[in-house]
Amino acid sequence: MRAVQYDRFGSTPSIVELPEPNAPDDGVVVRVAATGVCRSDWHAWRGHDDSVRLPHVPGHEFAGVVTAVGASVTRVVVGDRVTAPFVFACGTCDQCRDGATQVCTRQQQPGFTLQGSYAESVVVPHADVNLVHLPDAVGFAEAAGLGCRFGTAYHALHARGRVAPGEWVVVYGCGGVGLSTIIVAVAAGARVVAVDVSTAALDRAAALGAATLVMDDEAPAAVHRLTDGGAHVSVDAYGSRATSVAAVASLRPRGRHVQVGLLLDDEATPAIPMGRVIADELELLGSHGIAVGEYAAMLDDVVAGRLRPAESIGSTIGFDDLPGALEAMDRPASGSGMTVAVF
């Protein structure tokens, strides 16, 4: 099979020929039809994640068709259209038994601890736990984001942020996960403010129904004015000291901050004002992917048209364009939305 691989962090990825993988006893092989190009892939490529071992195939957002099935798999057959969350859960630890597969204590992750989906085939272990069947009405390109960016936004707002109709949600960072967060928030009946430095990203956010503000030192004060006292829910969808601190500062008393964007390397330790967290009874919530059990409700909303993940896609590319797309994240974004490679 063809795959994108790098043998040094930050080096130009190359397209190589690798052996077609075999299905483990409890797993499957999925022929990848579409895979997302995510900022988390950039973090791995840059060496910000110590779980990555070289040489490495990146990619963790994918959808495709099952081509091989292990002997002990019972829920999946060859030919099934599937996706999966980027956390491959074990299914047996305490967290998995509680339904919180997204924080499995023995989790594996494609594109990080495992070889990823920038390849023609990817292995999914514990397939009966981790695979999600796709309705025929859901295309592969839009389904790719359900494993990370769109699914992450759904979990962040509903399971963690507990968003309610009429509440104000402020989203810092309008890339793929930020735009997905806007889509989910608007569908939930919330009012949304989007904050970013990119005019293209803000224009896209406005088209999705958000009020927009340019990210600067005055952004939190502007959010307070616009929302008459601050947001009920803030989401840092980018992941930096500046955006996480600004998002917390944008909350009203008893507001909930949800941290989605990764805080790695030099950005790992933001100076959150804990005095205000205490005085205003703010909630600081981490959010990591999406539990397998949340997919049924999310897919029902997608099929019914209440959620439209395709609106978070900015561009589609081919397999051969993946190395360049990963390197392009070293530079400021020239467009907006999620990049999806369709094979």
CSV table of C-alpha atoms in Angstrom, one decimal:
chain,number,residue,atom,x,y,z
A,1,MET,CA,0.0,0.0,0.0
A,2,ARG,CA,1.0,3.6,-0.4
A,3,ALA,CA,1.5,5.7,2.7
A,4,VAL,CA,2.9,9.1,3.7
A,5,GLN,CA,5.8,8.7,6.1
A,6,TYR,CA,8.4,10.8,7.8
A,7,ASP,CA,11.6,9.5,9.4
A,8,ARG,CA,12.7,12.7,11.2
A,9,PHE,CA,10.5,15.3,13.1
A,10,GLY,CA,9.9,18.3,10.8
A,11,SER,CA,11.4,16.6,7.8
A,12,THR,CA,9.6,16.6,4.5
A,13,PRO,CA,7.2,13.6,4.5
A,14,SER,CA,7.5,11.2,1.5
A,15,ILE,CA,5.1,8.8,-0.1
A,16,VAL,CA,6.4,5.2,0.3
A,17,GLU,CA,5.3,1.7,-0.4
A,18,LEU,CA,4.6,-0.3,2.8
A,19,PRO,CA,3.3,-3.9,3.3
A,20,GLU,CA,-0.5,-4.2,3.4
A,21,PRO,CA,-1.4,-4.7,7.1
A,22,ASN,CA,-3.1,-7.8,8.4
A,23,ALA,CA,-6.1,-7.7,10.6
A,24,PRO,CA,-5.4,-8.6,14.3
A,25,ASP,CA,-7.6,-11.3,15.9
A,26,ASP,CA,-9.8,-8.6,17.5
A,27,GLY,CA,-9.4,-5.9,14.8
A,28,VAL,CA,-10.0,-5.0,11.2
A,29,VAL,CA,-8.3,-3.4,8.2
A,30,VAL,CA,-10.0,-0.4,6.8
A,31,ARG,CA,-9.4,0.8,3.3
A,32,VAL,CA,-9.2,4.6,3.8
A,33,ALA,CA,-11.5,6.6,1.6
A,34,ALA,CA,-10.9,10.0,3.2
A,35,THR,CA,-8.7,11.4,5.9
A,36,GLY,CA,-8.5,14.8,7.6
A,37,VAL,CA,-5.4,17.0,7.8
A,38,CYS,CA,-5.5,18.1,11.4
A,39,ARG,CA,-3.3,20.4,13.6
A,40,SER,CA,-2.7,17.5,15.9
A,41,ASP,CA,-1.0,15.8,12.9
A,42,TRP,CA,1.2,18.8,12.7
A,43,HIS,CA,2.1,18.6,16.4
A,44,ALA,CA,3.1,15.0,16.0
A,45,TRP,CA,5.2,15.8,12.9
A,46,ARG,CA,6.9,18.6,14.7
A,47,GLY,CA,7.9,16.3,17.6
A,48,HIS,CA,5.5,17.8,20.2
A,49,ASP,CA,4.1,14.4,21.2
A,50,ASP,CA,6.5,11.9,22.9
A,51,SER,CA,4.3,8.9,22.0
A,52,VAL,CA,5.3,9.0,18.3
A,53,ARG,CA,8.0,6.6,17.2
A,54,LEU,CA,9.9,7.1,13.9
A,55,PRO,CA,9.5,6.3,11.1
A,56,HIS,CA,5.9,7.3,11.3
A,57,VAL,CA,2.7,7.4,9.3
A,58,PRO,CA,0.5,10.3,10.5
A,59,GLY,CA,-3.3,10.7,10.4
A,60,HIS,CA,-6.1,10.0,12.8
A,61,GLU,CA,-9.3,11.2,11.2
A,62,PHE,CA,-10.6,8.8,8.6
A,63,ALA,CA,-13.5,6.9,7.1
A,64,GLY,CA,-13.6,4.0,4.7
A,65,VAL,CA,-14.6,0.4,4.0
A,66,VAL,CA,-13.6,-2.7,5.9
A,67,THR,CA,-11.4,-5.0,3.8
A,68,ALA,CA,-10.3,-7.6,6.4
A,69,VAL,CA,-11.7,-8.9,9.7
A,70,GLY,CA,-10.1,-10.7,12.6
A,71,ALA,CA,-11.4,-14.0,13.7
A,72,SER,CA,-12.9,-12.8,17.0
A,73,VAL,CA,-14.7,-9.7,15.5
A,74,THR,CA,-18.5,-10.1,15.6
A,75,ARG,CA,-20.0,-6.7,14.8
A,76,VAL,CA,-18.3,-5.9,11.5
A,77,VAL,CA,-18.0,-7.6,8.1
A,78,VAL,CA,-16.0,-6.9,5.0
A,79,GLY,CA,-17.6,-4.2,3.0
A,80,ASP,CA,-19.0,-2.2,5.9
A,81,ARG,CA,-18.7,1.6,5.7
A,82,VAL,CA,-17.1,2.8,8.9
A,83,THR,CA,-15.4,5.5,10.8
A,84,ALA,CA,-13.9,5.5,14.3
A,85,PRO,CA,-12.9,8.0,17.1
A,86,PHE,CA,-9.2,8.8,17.2
A,87,VAL,CA,-9.1,7.1,20.6
A,88,PHE,CA,-9.0,3.4,20.1
A,89,ALA,CA,-10.3,2.1,23.4
A,90,CYS,CA,-9.6,-1.2,25.1
A,91,GLY,CA,-13.2,-1.8,26.1
A,92,THR,CA,-12.4,-3.4,29.5
A,93,CYS,CA,-10.9,-0.7,31.8
A,94,ASP,CA,-13.0,1.1,34.3
A,95,GLN,CA,-13.4,4.1,32.1
A,96,CYS,CA,-14.6,2.0,29.1
A,97,ARG,CA,-17.0,0.1,31.3
A,98,ASP,CA,-18.5,3.5,32.3
A,99,GLY,CA,-18.9,4.5,28.7
A,100,ALA,CA,-16.1,7.0,28.7
A,101,THR,CA,-14.0,5.4,26.0
A,102,GLN,CA,-12.5,8.7,25.0
A,103,VAL,CA,-10.4,8.6,28.2
A,104,CYS,CA,-9.6,4.9,28.1
A,105,THR,CA,-6.6,4.2,30.4
A,106,ARG,CA,-5.1,1.8,27.8
A,107,GLN,CA,-6.0,3.7,24.7
A,108,GLN,CA,-4.1,3.7,21.4
A,109,GLN,CA,-4.2,6.4,18.8
A,110,PRO,CA,-3.7,6.1,15.0
A,111,GLY,CA,-1.2,8.7,13.9
A,112,PHE,CA,0.4,8.8,17.3
A,113,THR,CA,1.0,5.5,19.1
A,114,LEU,CA,0.0,3.6,16.0
A,115,GLN,CA,0.6,4.0,12.3
A,116,GLY,CA,-2.1,6.4,11.0
A,117,SER,CA,-4.5,7.0,8.2
A,118,TYR,CA,-2.3,8.9,5.7
A,119,ALA,CA,-2.2,5.5,4.0
A,120,GLU,CA,-4.4,3.4,1.8
A,121,SER,CA,-5.2,1.1,4.7
A,122,VAL,CA,-5.3,1.5,8.5
A,123,VAL,CA,-5.7,-1.1,11.3
A,124,VAL,CA,-8.4,-0.7,13.9
A,125,PRO,CA,-7.8,-2.9,17.0
A,126,HIS,CA,-10.7,-3.9,19.3
A,127,ALA,CA,-13.0,-3.3,16.4
A,128,ASP,CA,-16.2,-4.4,18.1
A,129,VAL,CA,-15.6,-1.5,20.6
A,130,ASN,CA,-14.2,1.2,18.3
A,131,LEU,CA,-15.8,1.0,14.9
A,132,VAL,CA,-18.8,3.1,14.0
A,133,HIS,CA,-21.1,2.1,11.1
A,134,LEU,CA,-21.8,4.9,8.7
A,135,PRO,CA,-25.3,5.4,7.3
A,136,ASP,CA,-25.4,5.5,3.5
A,137,ALA,CA,-26.5,9.1,3.6
A,138,VAL,CA,-23.2,10.2,5.2
A,139,GLY,CA,-20.3,10.7,2.7
A,140,PHE,CA,-16.7,9.6,3.5
A,141,ALA,CA,-15.3,13.2,3.3
A,142,GLU,CA,-17.7,14.5,5.9
A,143,ALA,CA,-17.4,11.4,8.0
A,144,ALA,CA,-13.6,11.8,8.3
A,145,GLY,CA,-14.1,14.7,10.6
A,146,LEU,CA,-16.5,12.8,12.9
A,147,GLY,CA,-13.5,10.9,14.3
A,148,CYS,CA,-11.8,14.0,15.5
A,149,ARG,CA,-12.7,17.6,14.8
A,150,PHE,CA,-16.5,17.4,14.4
A,151,GLY,CA,-16.9,14.7,17.0
A,152,THR,CA,-14.6,16.5,19.4
A,153,ALA,CA,-16.7,19.7,19.0
A,154,TYR,CA,-19.9,17.7,19.6
A,155,HIS,CA,-18.5,16.1,22.8
A,156,ALA,CA,-17.0,19.3,24.0
A,157,LEU,CA,-20.3,21.3,23.8
A,158,HIS,CA,-22.8,18.6,24.8
A,159,ALA,CA,-21.0,16.2,27.2
A,160,ARG,CA,-18.6,18.7,28.7
A,161,GLY,CA,-19.9,22.3,28.2
A,162,ARG,CA,-23.6,21.3,28.7
A,163,VAL,CA,-24.6,24.0,26.2
A,164,ALA,CA,-28.3,25.0,26.4
A,165,PRO,CA,-30.6,26.9,24.0
A,166,GLY,CA,-30.2,30.7,24.3
A,167,GLU,CA,-26.8,30.6,25.9
A,168,TRP,CA,-23.8,32.5,24.6
A,169,VAL,CA,-20.8,30.4,23.4
A,170,VAL,CA,-17.5,32.1,22.5
A,171,VAL,CA,-15.1,30.1,20.3
A,172,TYR,CA,-11.5,31.1,20.1
A,173,GLY,CA,-9.9,29.7,16.9
A,174,CYS,CA,-11.9,29.1,13.8
A,175,GLY,CA,-10.1,26.3,12.1
A,176,GLY,CA,-11.7,22.9,11.5
A,177,VAL,CA,-12.6,22.2,15.2
A,178,GLY,CA,-13.6,25.8,15.8
A,179,LEU,CA,-16.0,25.9,12.8
A,180,SER,CA,-17.3,22.5,13.8
A,181,THR,CA,-18.0,24.0,17.3
A,182,ILE,CA,-19.9,26.9,15.8
A,183,ILE,CA,-22.0,24.4,13.7
A,184,VAL,CA,-22.8,22.3,16.8
A,185,ALA,CA,-23.5,25.4,19.0
A,186,VAL,CA,-25.9,27.0,16.5
A,187,ALA,CA,-27.7,23.7,16.0
A,188,ALA,CA,-28.1,23.5,19.8
A,189,GLY,CA,-29.9,26.9,19.8
A,190,ALA,CA,-26.9,28.8,21.3
A,191,ARG,CA,-25.8,32.3,20.3
A,192,VAL,CA,-22.1,32.3,19.1
A,193,VAL,CA,-19.2,34.7,19.1
A,194,ALA,CA,-16.2,33.6,17.0
A,195,VAL,CA,-12.7,35.0,17.6
A,196,ASP,CA,-9.7,34.6,15.3
A,197,VAL,CA,-6.9,36.6,13.6
A,198,SER,CA,-7.8,35.4,10.1
A,199,THR,CA,-10.3,37.4,8.0
A,200,ALA,CA,-11.1,34.3,5.9
A,201,ALA,CA,-11.8,32.2,9.0
A,202,LEU,CA,-14.0,35.0,10.5
A,203,ASP,CA,-15.9,35.3,7.3
A,204,ARG,CA,-16.5,31.6,7.3
A,205,ALA,CA,-17.7,31.7,10.9
A,206,ALA,CA,-20.1,34.6,10.1
A,207,ALA,CA,-21.6,32.5,7.3
A,208,LEU,CA,-22.3,29.8,9.8
A,209,GLY,CA,-24.2,32.2,12.1
A,210,ALA,CA,-21.6,33.6,14.5
A,211,ALA,CA,-20.9,37.1,15.5
A,212,THR,CA,-17.2,37.7,14.9
A,213,LEU,CA,-14.3,39.5,16.7
A,214,VAL,CA,-10.6,39.9,15.8
A,215,MET,CA,-8.3,38.3,18.3
A,216,ASP,CA,-6.4,41.0,20.3
A,217,ASP,CA,-5.8,42.0,23.9
A,218,GLU,CA,-9.3,43.6,24.0
A,219,ALA,CA,-11.2,40.6,22.7
A,220,PRO,CA,-12.4,39.4,26.1
A,221,ALA,CA,-13.8,42.8,27.0
A,222,ALA,CA,-15.5,42.9,23.6
A,223,VAL,CA,-17.1,39.5,24.3
A,224,HIS,CA,-18.4,40.8,27.6
A,225,ARG,CA,-20.0,43.8,25.9
A,226,LEU,CA,-21.5,41.8,23.0
A,227,THR,CA,-23.0,39.1,25.3
A,228,ASP,CA,-24.1,41.5,28.1
A,229,GLY,CA,-21.9,40.1,30.8
A,230,GLY,CA,-19.8,37.3,29.3
A,231,ALA,CA,-20.2,34.0,27.6
A,232,HIS,CA,-21.9,31.1,29.4
A,233,VAL,CA,-19.5,28.7,27.6
A,234,SER,CA,-16.0,29.4,26.2
A,235,VAL,CA,-14.1,27.0,24.0
A,236,ASP,CA,-10.4,27.3,23.1
A,237,ALA,CA,-10.4,25.5,19.8
A,238,TYR,CA,-6.9,26.5,18.9
A,239,GLY,CA,-4.6,25.7,21.8
A,240,SER,CA,-2.3,28.4,23.0
A,241,ARG,CA,-1.5,30.4,26.2
A,242,ALA,CA,-3.1,33.5,24.6
A,243,THR,CA,-6.3,31.8,23.4
A,244,SER,CA,-6.9,29.8,26.6
A,245,VAL,CA,-6.4,32.7,28.9
A,246,ALA,CA,-8.6,35.0,26.7
A,247,ALA,CA,-11.3,32.3,26.6
A,248,VAL,CA,-11.5,32.0,30.4
A,249,ALA,CA,-11.5,35.9,30.7
A,250,SER,CA,-14.5,36.0,28.3
A,251,LEU,CA,-16.8,34.1,30.8
A,252,ARG,CA,-19.6,35.5,32.9
A,253,PRO,CA,-19.9,34.3,36.6
A,254,ARG,CA,-20.5,30.6,36.8
A,255,GLY,CA,-19.4,30.1,33.2
A,256,ARG,CA,-17.8,26.9,31.8
A,257,HIS,CA,-14.6,26.9,29.9
A,258,VAL,CA,-13.8,23.9,27.7
A,259,GLN,CA,-10.2,23.4,26.6
A,260,VAL,CA,-10.1,21.5,23.3
A,261,GLY,CA,-7.0,22.8,21.5
A,262,LEU,CA,-3.8,21.0,22.6
A,263,LEU,CA,-1.4,22.9,24.8
A,264,LEU,CA,2.0,21.5,24.0
A,265,ASP,CA,5.6,22.5,23.9
A,266,ASP,CA,6.1,26.2,24.8
A,267,GLU,CA,2.3,26.7,25.1
A,268,ALA,CA,1.8,24.1,27.8
A,269,THR,CA,1.4,26.3,30.9
A,270,PRO,CA,-1.1,29.2,30.5
A,271,ALA,CA,-1.4,31.5,33.4
A,272,ILE,CA,-5.1,31.0,34.3
A,273,PRO,CA,-6.3,33.5,36.9
A,274,MET,CA,-7.4,31.1,39.6
A,275,GLY,CA,-8.5,33.9,41.9
A,276,ARG,CA,-11.3,34.7,39.4
A,277,VAL,CA,-12.0,31.0,38.9
A,278,ILE,CA,-12.8,30.9,42.7
A,279,ALA,CA,-14.6,34.2,43.0
A,280,ASP,CA,-16.9,33.7,40.0
A,281,GLU,CA,-17.2,29.9,40.4
A,282,LEU,CA,-15.9,29.2,36.9
A,283,GLU,CA,-15.6,25.6,35.6
A,284,LEU,CA,-12.5,24.6,33.8
A,285,LEU,CA,-13.1,21.5,31.7
A,286,GLY,CA,-10.9,19.4,29.6
A,287,SER,CA,-12.3,17.7,26.5
A,288,HIS,CA,-10.7,14.8,24.6
A,289,GLY,CA,-12.3,13.4,21.5
A,290,ILE,CA,-15.7,11.7,21.7
A,291,ALA,CA,-17.0,8.5,23.3
A,292,VAL,CA,-18.1,5.8,21.0
A,293,GLY,CA,-21.5,5.8,22.6
A,294,GLU,CA,-22.2,9.4,21.5
A,295,TYR,CA,-22.0,8.6,17.8
A,296,ALA,CA,-25.6,7.3,17.5
A,297,ALA,CA,-27.2,10.7,18.5
A,298,MET,CA,-24.7,12.7,16.5
A,299,LEU,CA,-25.3,10.6,13.3
A,300,ASP,CA,-29.0,10.8,13.8
A,301,ASP,CA,-28.6,14.6,13.7
A,302,VAL,CA,-26.4,14.5,10.7
A,303,VAL,CA,-28.8,12.3,8.7
A,304,ALA,CA,-31.7,14.5,9.7
A,305,GLY,CA,-29.9,17.6,8.5
A,306,ARG,CA,-29.8,19.2,12.0
A,307,LEU,CA,-26.0,18.9,11.9
A,308,ARG,CA,-24.0,19.6,8.7
A,309,PRO,CA,-20.3,18.5,9.1
A,310,ALA,CA,-19.7,19.2,5.4
A,311,GLU,CA,-19.9,22.9,6.2
A,312,SER,CA,-16.7,22.6,8.2
A,313,ILE,CA,-14.7,21.4,5.2
A,314,GLY,CA,-12.6,24.1,3.5
A,315,SER,CA,-10.9,22.1,0.8
A,316,THR,CA,-10.5,18.6,-0.5
A,317,ILE,CA,-7.2,17.3,-1.9
A,318,GLY,CA,-5.8,14.0,-3.3
A,319,PHE,CA,-3.5,11.5,-1.6
A,320,ASP,CA,-0.5,12.8,-3.4
A,321,ASP,CA,-1.1,16.3,-1.9
A,322,LEU,CA,-0.9,15.1,1.8
A,323,PRO,CA,2.8,15.7,2.3
A,324,GLY,CA,2.5,19.3,1.2
A,325,ALA,CA,-0.7,19.8,3.2
A,326,LEU,CA,1.1,18.8,6.4
A,327,GLU,CA,4.1,21.1,5.7
A,328,ALA,CA,1.7,23.9,4.8
A,329,MET,CA,0.6,24.1,8.5
A,330,ASP,CA,4.0,25.6,9.3
A,331,ARG,CA,2.7,28.7,7.6
A,332,PRO,CA,-0.3,30.9,8.3
A,333,ALA,CA,-3.5,29.5,6.8
A,334,SER,CA,-4.4,30.9,3.4
A,335,GLY,CA,-8.0,29.6,3.6
A,336,SER,CA,-10.5,28.4,6.1
A,337,GLY,CA,-12.0,25.2,7.3
A,338,MET,CA,-10.9,21.6,7.4
A,339,THR,CA,-8.7,20.0,4.7
A,340,VAL,CA,-9.7,16.5,3.7
A,341,ALA,CA,-7.8,14.1,1.5
A,342,VAL,CA,-10.1,11.9,-0.6
A,343,PHE,CA,-8.5,8.8,-2.1
